[in-house]
Short mmCIF file of C-alpha atoms in Angstrom, two decimals:
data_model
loop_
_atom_site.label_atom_id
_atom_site.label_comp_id
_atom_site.label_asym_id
_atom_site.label_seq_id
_atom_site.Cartn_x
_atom_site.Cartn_y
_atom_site.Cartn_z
CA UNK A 985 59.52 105.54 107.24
CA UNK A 986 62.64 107.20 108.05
CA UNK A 987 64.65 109.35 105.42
CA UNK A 988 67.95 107.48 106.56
CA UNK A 989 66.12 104.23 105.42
CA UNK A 990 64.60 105.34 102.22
CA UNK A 991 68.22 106.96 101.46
CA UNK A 992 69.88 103.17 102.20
CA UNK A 993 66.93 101.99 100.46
CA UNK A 994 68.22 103.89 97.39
CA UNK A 995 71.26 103.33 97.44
CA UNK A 996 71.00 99.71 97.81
CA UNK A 997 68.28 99.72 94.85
CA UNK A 998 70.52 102.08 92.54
CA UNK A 999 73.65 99.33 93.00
CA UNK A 1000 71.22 96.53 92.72
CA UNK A 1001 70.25 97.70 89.54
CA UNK A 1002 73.64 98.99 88.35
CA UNK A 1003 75.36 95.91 88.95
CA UNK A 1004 72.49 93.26 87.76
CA UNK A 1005 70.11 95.12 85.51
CA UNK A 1006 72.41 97.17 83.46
CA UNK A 1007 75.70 95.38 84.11
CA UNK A 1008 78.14 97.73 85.44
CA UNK A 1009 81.11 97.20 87.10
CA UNK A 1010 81.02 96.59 90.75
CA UNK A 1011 82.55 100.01 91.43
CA UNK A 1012 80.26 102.32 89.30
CA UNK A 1013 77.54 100.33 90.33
CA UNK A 1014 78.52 101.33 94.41
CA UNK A 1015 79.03 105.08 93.10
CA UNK A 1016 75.91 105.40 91.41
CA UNK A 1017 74.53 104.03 94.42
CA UNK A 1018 76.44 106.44 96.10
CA UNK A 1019 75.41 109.36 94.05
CA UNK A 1020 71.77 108.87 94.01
CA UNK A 1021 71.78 108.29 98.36
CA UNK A 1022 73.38 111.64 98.22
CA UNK A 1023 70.76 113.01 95.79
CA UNK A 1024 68.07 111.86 97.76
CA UNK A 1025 69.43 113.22 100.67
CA UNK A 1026 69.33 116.64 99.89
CA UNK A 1027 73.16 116.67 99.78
CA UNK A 1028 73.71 117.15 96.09
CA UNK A 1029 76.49 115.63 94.45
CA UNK A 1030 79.40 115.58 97.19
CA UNK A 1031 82.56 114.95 95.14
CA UNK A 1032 84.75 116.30 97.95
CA UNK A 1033 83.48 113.36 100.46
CA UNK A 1034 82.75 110.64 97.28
CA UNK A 1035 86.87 111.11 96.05
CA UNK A 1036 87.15 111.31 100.35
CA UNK A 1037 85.90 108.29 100.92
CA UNK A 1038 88.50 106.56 97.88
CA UNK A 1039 91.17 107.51 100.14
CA UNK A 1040 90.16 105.20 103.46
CA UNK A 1041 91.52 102.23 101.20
CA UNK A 1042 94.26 103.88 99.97
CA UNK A 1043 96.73 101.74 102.41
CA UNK A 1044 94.50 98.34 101.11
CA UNK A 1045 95.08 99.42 97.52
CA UNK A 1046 99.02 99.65 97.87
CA UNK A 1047 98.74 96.56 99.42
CA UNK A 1048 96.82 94.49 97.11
CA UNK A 1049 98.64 96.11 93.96
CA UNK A 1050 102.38 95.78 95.30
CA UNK A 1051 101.35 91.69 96.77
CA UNK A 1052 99.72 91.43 93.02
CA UNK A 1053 103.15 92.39 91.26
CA UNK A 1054 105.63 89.97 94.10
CA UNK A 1055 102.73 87.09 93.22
CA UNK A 1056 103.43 87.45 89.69
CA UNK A 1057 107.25 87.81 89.88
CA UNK A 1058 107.31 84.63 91.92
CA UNK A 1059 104.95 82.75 89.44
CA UNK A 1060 107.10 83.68 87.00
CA UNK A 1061 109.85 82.84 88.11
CA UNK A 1062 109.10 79.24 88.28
CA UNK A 1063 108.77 79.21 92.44
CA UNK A 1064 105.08 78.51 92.65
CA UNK A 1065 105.46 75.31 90.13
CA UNK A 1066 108.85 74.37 91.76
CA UNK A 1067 107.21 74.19 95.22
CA UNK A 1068 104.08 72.25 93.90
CA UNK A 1069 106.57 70.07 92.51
CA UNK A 1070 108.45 69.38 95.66
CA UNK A 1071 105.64 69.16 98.35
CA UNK A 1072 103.95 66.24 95.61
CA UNK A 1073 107.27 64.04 94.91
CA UNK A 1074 108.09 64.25 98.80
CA UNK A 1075 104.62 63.75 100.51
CA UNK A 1076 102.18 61.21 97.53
CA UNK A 1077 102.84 58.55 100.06
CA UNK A 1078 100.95 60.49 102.74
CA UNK A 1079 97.79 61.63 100.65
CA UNK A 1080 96.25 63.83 103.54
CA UNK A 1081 99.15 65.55 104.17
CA UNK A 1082 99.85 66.47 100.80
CA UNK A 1083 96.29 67.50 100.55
CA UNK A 1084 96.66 69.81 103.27
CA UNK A 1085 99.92 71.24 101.84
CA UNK A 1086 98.52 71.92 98.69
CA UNK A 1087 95.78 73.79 100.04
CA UNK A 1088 98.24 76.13 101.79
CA UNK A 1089 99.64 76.55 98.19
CA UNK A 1090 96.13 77.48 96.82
CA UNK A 1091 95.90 79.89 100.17
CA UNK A 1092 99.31 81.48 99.83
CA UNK A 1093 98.52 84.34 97.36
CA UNK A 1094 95.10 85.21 99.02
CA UNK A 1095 97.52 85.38 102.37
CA UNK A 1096 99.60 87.74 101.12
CA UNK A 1097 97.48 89.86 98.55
CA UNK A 1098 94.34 89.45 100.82
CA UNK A 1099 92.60 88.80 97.32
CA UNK A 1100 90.94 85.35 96.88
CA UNK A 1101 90.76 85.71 93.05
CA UNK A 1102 94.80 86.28 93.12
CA UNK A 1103 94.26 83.30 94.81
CA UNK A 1104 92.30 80.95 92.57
CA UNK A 1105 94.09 82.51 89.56
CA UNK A 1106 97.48 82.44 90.08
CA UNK A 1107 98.22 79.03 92.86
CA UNK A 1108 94.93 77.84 91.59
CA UNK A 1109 95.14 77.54 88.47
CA UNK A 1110 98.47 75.63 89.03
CA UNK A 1111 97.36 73.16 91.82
CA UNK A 1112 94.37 72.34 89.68
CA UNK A 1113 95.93 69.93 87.65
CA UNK A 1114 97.58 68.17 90.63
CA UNK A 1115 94.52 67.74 92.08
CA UNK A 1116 92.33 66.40 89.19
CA UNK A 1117 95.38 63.67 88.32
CA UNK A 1118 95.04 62.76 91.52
CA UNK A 1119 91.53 61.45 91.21
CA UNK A 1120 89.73 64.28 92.27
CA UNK A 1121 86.35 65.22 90.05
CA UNK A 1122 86.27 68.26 88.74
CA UNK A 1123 83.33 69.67 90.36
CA UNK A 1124 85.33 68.53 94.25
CA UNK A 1125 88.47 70.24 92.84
CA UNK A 1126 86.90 73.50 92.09
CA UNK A 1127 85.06 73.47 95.66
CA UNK A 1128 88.68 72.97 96.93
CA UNK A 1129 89.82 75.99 94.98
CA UNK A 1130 87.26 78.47 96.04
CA UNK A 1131 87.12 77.44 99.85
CA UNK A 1132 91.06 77.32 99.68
CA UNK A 1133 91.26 80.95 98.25
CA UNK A 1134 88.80 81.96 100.27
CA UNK A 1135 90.48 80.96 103.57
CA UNK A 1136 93.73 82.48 102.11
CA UNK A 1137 92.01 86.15 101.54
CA UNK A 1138 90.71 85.70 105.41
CA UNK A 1139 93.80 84.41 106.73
CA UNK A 1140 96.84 86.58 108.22
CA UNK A 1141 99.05 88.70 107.08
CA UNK A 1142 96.43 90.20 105.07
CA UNK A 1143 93.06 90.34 105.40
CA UNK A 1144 91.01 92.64 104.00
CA UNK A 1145 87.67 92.62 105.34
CA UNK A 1146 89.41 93.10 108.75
CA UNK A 1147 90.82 96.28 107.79
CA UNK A 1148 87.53 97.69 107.17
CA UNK A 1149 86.08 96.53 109.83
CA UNK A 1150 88.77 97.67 111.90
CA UNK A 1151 88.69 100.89 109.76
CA UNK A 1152 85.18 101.56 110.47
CA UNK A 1153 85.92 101.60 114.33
CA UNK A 1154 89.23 103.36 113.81
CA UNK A 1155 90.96 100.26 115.37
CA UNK A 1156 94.33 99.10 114.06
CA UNK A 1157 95.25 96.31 111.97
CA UNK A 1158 97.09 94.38 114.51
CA UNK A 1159 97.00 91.50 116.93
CA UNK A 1160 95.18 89.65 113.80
CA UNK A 1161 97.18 87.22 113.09
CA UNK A 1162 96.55 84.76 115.62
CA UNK A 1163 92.83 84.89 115.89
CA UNK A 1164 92.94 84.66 111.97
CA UNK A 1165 95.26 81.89 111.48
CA UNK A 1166 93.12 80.23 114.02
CA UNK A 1167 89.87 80.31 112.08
CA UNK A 1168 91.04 79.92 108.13
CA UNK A 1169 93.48 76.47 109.18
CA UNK A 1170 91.04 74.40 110.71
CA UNK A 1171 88.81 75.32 107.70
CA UNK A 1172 91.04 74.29 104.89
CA UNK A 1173 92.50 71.75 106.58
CA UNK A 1174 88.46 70.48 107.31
CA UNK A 1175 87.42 71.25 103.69
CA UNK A 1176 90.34 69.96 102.07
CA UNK A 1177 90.30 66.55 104.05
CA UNK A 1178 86.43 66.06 103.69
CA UNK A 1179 85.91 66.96 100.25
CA UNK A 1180 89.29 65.21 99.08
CA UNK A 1181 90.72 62.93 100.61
CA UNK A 1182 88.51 59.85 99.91
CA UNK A 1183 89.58 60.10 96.26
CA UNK A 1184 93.11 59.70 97.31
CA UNK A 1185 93.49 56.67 99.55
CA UNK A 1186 95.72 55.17 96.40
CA UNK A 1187 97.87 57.84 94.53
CA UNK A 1188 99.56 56.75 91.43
CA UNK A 1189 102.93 58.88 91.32
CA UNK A 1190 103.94 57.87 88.44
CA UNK A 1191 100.50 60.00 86.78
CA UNK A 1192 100.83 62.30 88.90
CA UNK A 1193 104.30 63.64 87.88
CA UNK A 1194 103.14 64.02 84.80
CA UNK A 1195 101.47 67.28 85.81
CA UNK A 1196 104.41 68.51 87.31
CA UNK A 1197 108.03 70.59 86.20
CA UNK A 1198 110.41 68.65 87.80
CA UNK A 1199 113.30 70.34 86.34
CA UNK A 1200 112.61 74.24 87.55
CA UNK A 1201 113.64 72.96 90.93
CA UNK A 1202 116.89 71.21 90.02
CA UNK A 1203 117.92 74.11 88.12
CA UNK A 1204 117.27 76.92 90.24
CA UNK A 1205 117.57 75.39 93.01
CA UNK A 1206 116.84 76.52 96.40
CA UNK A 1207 117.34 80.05 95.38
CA UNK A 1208 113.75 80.04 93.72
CA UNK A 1209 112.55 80.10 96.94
CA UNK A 1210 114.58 83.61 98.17
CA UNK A 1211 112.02 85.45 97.40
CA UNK A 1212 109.20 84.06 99.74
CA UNK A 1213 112.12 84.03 102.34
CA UNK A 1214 112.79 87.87 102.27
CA UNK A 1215 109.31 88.74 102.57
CA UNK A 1216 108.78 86.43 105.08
CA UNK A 1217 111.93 87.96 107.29
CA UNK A 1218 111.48 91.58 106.54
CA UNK A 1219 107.63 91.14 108.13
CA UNK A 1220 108.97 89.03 111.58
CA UNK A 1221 111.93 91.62 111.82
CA UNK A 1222 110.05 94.82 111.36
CA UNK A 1223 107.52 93.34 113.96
CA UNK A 1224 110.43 91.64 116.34
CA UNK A 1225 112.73 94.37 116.19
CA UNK A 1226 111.42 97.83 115.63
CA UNK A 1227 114.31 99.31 117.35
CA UNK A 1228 116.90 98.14 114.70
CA UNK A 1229 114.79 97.76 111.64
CA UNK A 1230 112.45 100.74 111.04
CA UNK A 1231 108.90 99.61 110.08
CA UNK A 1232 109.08 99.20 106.32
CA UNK A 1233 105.29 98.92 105.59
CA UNK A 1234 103.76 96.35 103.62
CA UNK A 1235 103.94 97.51 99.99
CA UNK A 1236 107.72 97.96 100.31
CA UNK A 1237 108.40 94.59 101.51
CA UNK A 1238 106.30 93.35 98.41
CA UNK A 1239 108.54 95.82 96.57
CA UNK A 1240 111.66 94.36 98.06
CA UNK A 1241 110.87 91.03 98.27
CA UNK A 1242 109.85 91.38 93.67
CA UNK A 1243 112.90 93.43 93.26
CA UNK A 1244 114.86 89.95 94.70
CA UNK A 1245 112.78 88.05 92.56
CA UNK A 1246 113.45 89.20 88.78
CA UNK A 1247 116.84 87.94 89.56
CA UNK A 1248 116.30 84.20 91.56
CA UNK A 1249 114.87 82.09 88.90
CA UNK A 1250 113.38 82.01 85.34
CA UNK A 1251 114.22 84.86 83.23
CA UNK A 1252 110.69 86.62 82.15
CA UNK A 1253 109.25 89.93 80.55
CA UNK A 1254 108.72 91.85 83.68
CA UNK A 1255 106.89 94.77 82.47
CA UNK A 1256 104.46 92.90 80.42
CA UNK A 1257 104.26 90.16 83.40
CA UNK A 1258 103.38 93.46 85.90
CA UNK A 1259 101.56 94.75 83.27
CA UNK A 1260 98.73 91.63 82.86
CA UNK A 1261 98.99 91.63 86.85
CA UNK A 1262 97.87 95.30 87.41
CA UNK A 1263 94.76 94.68 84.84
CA UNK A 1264 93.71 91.57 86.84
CA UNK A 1265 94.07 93.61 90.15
CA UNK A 1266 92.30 96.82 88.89
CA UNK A 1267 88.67 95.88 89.01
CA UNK A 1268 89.63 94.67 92.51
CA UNK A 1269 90.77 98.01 93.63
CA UNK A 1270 87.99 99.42 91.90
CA UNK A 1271 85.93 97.74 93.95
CA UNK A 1272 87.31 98.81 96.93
CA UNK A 1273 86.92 102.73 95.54
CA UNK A 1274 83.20 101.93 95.08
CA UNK A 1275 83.09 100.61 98.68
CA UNK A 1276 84.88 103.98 100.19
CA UNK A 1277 82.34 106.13 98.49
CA UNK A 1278 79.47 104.11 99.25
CA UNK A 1279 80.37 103.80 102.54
CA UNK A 1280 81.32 107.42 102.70
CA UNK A 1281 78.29 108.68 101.71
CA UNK A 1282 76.34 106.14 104.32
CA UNK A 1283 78.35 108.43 106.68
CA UNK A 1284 76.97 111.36 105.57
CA UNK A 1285 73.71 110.86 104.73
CA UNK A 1286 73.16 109.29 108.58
CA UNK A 1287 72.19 105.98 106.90
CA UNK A 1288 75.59 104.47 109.02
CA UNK A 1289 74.25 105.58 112.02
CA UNK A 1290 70.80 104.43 111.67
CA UNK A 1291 71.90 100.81 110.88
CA UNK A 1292 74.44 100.58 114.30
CA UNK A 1293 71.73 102.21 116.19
CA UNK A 1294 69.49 99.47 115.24
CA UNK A 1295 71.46 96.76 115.50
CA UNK A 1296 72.01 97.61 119.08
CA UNK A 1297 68.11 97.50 119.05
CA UNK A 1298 68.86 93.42 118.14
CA UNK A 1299 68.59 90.74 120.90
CA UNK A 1300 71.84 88.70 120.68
CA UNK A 1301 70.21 86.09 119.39
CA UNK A 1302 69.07 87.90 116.36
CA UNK A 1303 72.13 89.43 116.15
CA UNK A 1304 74.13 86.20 115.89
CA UNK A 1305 71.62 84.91 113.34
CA UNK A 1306 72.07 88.28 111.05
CA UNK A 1307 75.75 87.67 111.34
CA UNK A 1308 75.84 84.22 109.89
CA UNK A 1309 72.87 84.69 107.37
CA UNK A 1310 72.93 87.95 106.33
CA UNK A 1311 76.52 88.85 106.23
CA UNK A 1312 77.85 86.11 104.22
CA UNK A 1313 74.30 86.84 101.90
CA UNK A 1314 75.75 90.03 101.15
CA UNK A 1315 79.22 88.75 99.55
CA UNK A 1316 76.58 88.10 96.45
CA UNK A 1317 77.01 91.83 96.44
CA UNK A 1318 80.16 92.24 97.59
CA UNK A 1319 82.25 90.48 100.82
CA UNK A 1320 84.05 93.73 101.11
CA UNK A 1321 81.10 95.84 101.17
CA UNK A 1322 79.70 93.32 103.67
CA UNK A 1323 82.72 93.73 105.77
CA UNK A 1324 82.17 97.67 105.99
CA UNK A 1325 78.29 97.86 105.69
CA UNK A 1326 77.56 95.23 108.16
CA UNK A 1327 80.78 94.31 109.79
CA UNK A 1328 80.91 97.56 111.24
CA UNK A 1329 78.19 98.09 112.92
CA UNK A 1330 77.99 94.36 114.29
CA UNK A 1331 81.68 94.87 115.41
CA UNK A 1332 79.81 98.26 117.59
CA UNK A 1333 77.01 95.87 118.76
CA UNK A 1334 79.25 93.05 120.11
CA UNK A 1335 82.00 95.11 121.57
CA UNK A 1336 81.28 94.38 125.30
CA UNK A 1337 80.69 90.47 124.49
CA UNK A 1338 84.38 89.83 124.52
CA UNK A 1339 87.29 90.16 122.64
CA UNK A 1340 87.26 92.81 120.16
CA UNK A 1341 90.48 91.63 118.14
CA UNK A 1342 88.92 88.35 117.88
CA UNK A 1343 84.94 89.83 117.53
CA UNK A 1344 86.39 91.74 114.40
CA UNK A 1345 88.82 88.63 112.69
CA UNK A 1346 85.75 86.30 113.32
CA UNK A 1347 83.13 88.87 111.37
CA UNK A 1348 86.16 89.21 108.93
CA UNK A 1349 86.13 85.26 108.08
CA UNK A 1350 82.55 85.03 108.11
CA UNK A 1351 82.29 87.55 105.52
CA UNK A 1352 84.87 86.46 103.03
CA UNK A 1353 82.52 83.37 102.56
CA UNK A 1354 80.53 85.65 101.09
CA UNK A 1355 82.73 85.26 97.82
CA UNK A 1356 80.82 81.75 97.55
CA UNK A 1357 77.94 83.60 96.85
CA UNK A 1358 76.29 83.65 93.44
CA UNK A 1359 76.01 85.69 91.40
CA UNK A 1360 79.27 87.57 92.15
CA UNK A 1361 81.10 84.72 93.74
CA UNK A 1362 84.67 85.70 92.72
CA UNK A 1363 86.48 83.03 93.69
CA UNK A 1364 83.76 80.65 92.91
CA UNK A 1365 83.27 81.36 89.05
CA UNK A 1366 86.69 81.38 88.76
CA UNK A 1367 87.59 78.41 90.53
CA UNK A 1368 84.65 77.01 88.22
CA UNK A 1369 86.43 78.39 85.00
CA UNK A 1370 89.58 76.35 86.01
CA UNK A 1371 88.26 73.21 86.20
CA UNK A 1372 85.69 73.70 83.66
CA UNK A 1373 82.53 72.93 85.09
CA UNK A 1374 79.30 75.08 85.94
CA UNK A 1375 79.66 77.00 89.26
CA UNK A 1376 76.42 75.47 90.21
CA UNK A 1377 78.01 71.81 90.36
CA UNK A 1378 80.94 73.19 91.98
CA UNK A 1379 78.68 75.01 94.63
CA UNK A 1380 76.82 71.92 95.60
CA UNK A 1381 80.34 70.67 97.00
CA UNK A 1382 80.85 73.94 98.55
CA UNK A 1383 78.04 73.74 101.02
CA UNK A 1384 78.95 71.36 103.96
CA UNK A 1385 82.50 73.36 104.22
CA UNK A 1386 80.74 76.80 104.32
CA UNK A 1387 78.23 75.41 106.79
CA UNK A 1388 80.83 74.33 109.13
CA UNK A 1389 83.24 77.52 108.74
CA UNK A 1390 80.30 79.59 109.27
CA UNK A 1391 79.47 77.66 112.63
CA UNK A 1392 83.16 77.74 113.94
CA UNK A 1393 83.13 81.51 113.15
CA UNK A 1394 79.83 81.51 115.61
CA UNK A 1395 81.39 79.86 117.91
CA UNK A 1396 84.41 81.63 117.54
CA UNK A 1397 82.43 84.82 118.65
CA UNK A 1398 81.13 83.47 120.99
CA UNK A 1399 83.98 82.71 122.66
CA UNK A 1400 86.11 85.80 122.06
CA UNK A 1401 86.65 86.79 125.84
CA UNK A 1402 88.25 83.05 126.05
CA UNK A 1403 90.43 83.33 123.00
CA UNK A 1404 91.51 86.94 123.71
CA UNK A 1405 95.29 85.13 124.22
CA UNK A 1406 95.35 84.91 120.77
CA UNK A 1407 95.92 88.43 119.86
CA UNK B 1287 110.28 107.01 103.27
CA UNK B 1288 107.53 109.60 102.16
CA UNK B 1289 109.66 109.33 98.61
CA UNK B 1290 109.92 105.70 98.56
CA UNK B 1291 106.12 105.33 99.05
CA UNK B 1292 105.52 108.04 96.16
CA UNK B 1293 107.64 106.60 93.72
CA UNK B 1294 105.93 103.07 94.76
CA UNK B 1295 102.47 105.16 93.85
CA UNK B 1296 104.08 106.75 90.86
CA UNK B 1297 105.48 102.82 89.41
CA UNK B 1298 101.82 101.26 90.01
CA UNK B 1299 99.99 104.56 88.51
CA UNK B 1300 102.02 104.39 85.50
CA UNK B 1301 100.82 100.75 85.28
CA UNK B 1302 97.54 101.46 85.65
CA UNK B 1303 97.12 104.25 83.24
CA UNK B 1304 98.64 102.15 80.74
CA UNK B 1305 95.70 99.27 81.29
CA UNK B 1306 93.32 102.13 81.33
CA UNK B 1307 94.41 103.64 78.13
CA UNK B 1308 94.87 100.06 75.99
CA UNK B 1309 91.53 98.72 77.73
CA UNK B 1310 88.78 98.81 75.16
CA UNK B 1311 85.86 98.42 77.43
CA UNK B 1312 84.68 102.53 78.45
CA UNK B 1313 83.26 101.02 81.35
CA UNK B 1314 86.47 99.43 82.45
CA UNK B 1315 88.55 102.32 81.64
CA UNK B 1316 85.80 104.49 83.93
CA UNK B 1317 86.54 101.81 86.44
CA UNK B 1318 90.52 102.48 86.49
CA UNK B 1319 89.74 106.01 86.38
CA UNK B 1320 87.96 106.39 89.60
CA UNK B 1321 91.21 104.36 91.05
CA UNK B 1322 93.67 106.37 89.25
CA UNK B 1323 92.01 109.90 90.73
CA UNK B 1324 93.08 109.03 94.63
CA UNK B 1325 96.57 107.88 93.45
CA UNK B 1326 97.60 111.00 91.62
CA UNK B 1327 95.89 113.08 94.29
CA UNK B 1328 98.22 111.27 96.74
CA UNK B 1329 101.29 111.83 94.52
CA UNK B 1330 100.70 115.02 94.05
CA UNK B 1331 100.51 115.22 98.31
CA UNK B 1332 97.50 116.84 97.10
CA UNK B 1333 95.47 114.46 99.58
#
């Protein structure tokens, strides 16, 4: 056996362990794994390239932390309930499009945080209620959730596991959009429709409304909604006009765009409100730490090499099957670490099959469903929690959607060199 | 812009040292430790 695959061997063991035996954090888990790859090595303990590899996500962290803080201003302001509120009283006579609208509410926050639990906790957790007093068992509603969030933390502006996988091949994060908007709305819109809509063919309004605060809107008014609009502008302007506007990054749009919002609706604590927001996004960034060094230490230990060496060894046939079993497998671990372990080195082995925008936004999608996967499954246990059922039952519900996204992210790879206008 | 971004770093390390120092769980405070290392290396342009 090779060292490079007892090292990997180790390291996957050690986080195995970590994470499920002795129940540490995702994050210490991936450094212990870390640490004992590098032990085995021969390499000692490397803190230059373990605090080295921190620092390939330190773009991703700003990102997720700044979107976590604009989420919470605008859920706090009342702009969240206030646009639940409208998109219900204007669109119950037309039950699948107001499905479909609320589950670009549930995707918003994984959009623009690139975090699916943002997702199911913040829009989630308000759309829930909509969608149970509108007939929908608790079990189908929490399927809806976690496929909703999940398609928000793969779809554009910000998705994650496309930045590592992009990061892994030193390719940029852009031209995603398209190719990503073109995978995660056909999915919700599919999953919302087929798990949903047959409970809705008759919506009672009058129950419905119940659920909903009717009067944020009227008294705010349309400036609840600035907010969204700034960020919104500031990202099309910076793109459409780099000669005026100087590129303003990411986290300082977020900045911007939460700066407008302590003033445009209800008045709230903002520190505390920032404060309960940064301890929900820690273990998230933590995570993404664990992955660097982990991933780091793959690196230098060879153990990176060995696996892109010998995926290239795959037919294409396996290497399509690995993709749609064993990468969205892996989100039980982690989807991130999916996205850099695997997606990297099956982003290497399909480069000259087409596209490789599209290659790397397709592996993206099909590893965020990877956060269906028990027994991590963020966005599932949480989604879960909401509704208050066992994730098993809501699972069950969850299976025919993930099927089907998995298979249009297949095909989606397959056709790449056909989509390539997308990027 | 290199002083916008650090102060942006600076307002969400404050943030995070303050969960870190309230949180209860060692574990979790090891956790926002190992994300709190990279962000004052980066304010400090030390990295």
């Amino acid at each position: 056996m090779e060292i490079e695959l007892i090292v990997f061997l180790v390291m996957l063991g050690v986080f195995l362990l970590g994470n499920f035996l002795f129940k540490l954090p995702v994050s210490l888990s991936m450094a212990a794994g870390a640490v004992a790859g590098a032990l085995v090595a021969g390499e000692g303990i490397p803190l230059r390239h373990l605090f080295e590899g921190t620092f390939v996500y330190m773009d991703t962290i700003l990102i997720i932390s700044t979107a976590m803080v604009f989420m919470t201003v605008i859920q706090e302001s009342g702009a969240l309930e206030a646009l639940n509120a409208v998109i219900v009283s204007k669109f119950y006579k037309v039950p699948a499009v107001l499905l479909v609208l609320l589950m670009f509410i549930i995707m918003f926050p994984g959009m623009i945080t690139g975090s699916s639990t943002a997702a199911v906790l913040s829009a989630g957790a308000i759309v829930a209620p909509i969608l149970l007093q509108m007939g929908i068992p608790a079990p189908q509603t929490g399927a809806i959730l976690a496929i909703g969030a999940i398609m928000g933390m793969a779809a554009p502006p910000v998705n994650i596991p496309a930045m590592l996988i992009g990061g892994g091949v030193d390719m940029p994060y852009i031209g995603f959009e398209g190719p990503l908007a073109f995978l995660t709305i056909p999915g919700a819109i599919f999953t919302v429709l087929f798990i949903g809509l047959r409970y809705c063919k008759n919506l009672d309004y009058e129950k419905i409304k119940g659920g909903l605060d009717l009067e944020i809107g009227k008294k705010y008014g349309i400036k609840l909604y600035i907010p969204i609009v700034v960020i919104v502008v500031l990202m099309v302007a910076c793109r459409m006009l780099p000669n005026l506007i100087p590129n303003l990054g990411m986290p300082l749009i977020f900045m911007i765009g939460s700066a407008v919002g302590l003033f445009t609706g209800k008045r709230f604590n903002a520190v505390k409100a920032i404060r309960e927001a940064m301890k929900t996004t820690v273990p998230v960034l933590g995570k993404l730490m664990g992955v660097g060094m982990f991933i780091q230490i793959m690196t230098l230990t060879g153990v990176r090499g060995y696996i892109v060496i010998n995926c290239f060894g795959f037919g294409l046939v396996v290497l399509y099957a690995a993709i749609c079993i064993v990468m969205p497998a892996f989100g039980a671990v982690s989807s991130y670490g999916a996205a850099s372990v695997l997606g990297v080195p099956f982003l290497l082995a399909l480069l000259d099959t087409g596209d490789q925008v599209v290659i790397a936004a397709a592996l993206s999608f099909i590893c965020s469903l990877g956060d269906l996967m028990p027994p991590t499954a963020l966005a599932g246990n949480y989604a879960a929690q909401i509704v208050g059922e066992k994730y098993s039952k809501v699972l069950r519900y969850c299976v025919i959607p993930f099927i089907v996204c998995v298979l249009f992210g297949l095909f989606t790879l397959l056709k790449s060199r056909s989509l390539g206008f997308l990027t | 812009m290199l002083y916008i971004y650090l102060a942006i770093v600076l307002f969400l390390l404050v943030f995070i040292v303050w969960n870190m120092i309230q949180e209860k769980n060692v574990l979790l405070q090891i956790d926002a430790a190992l994300v709190v290392v990279p962000l004052v290396l980066r304010l400090l342009l030390i990295k």
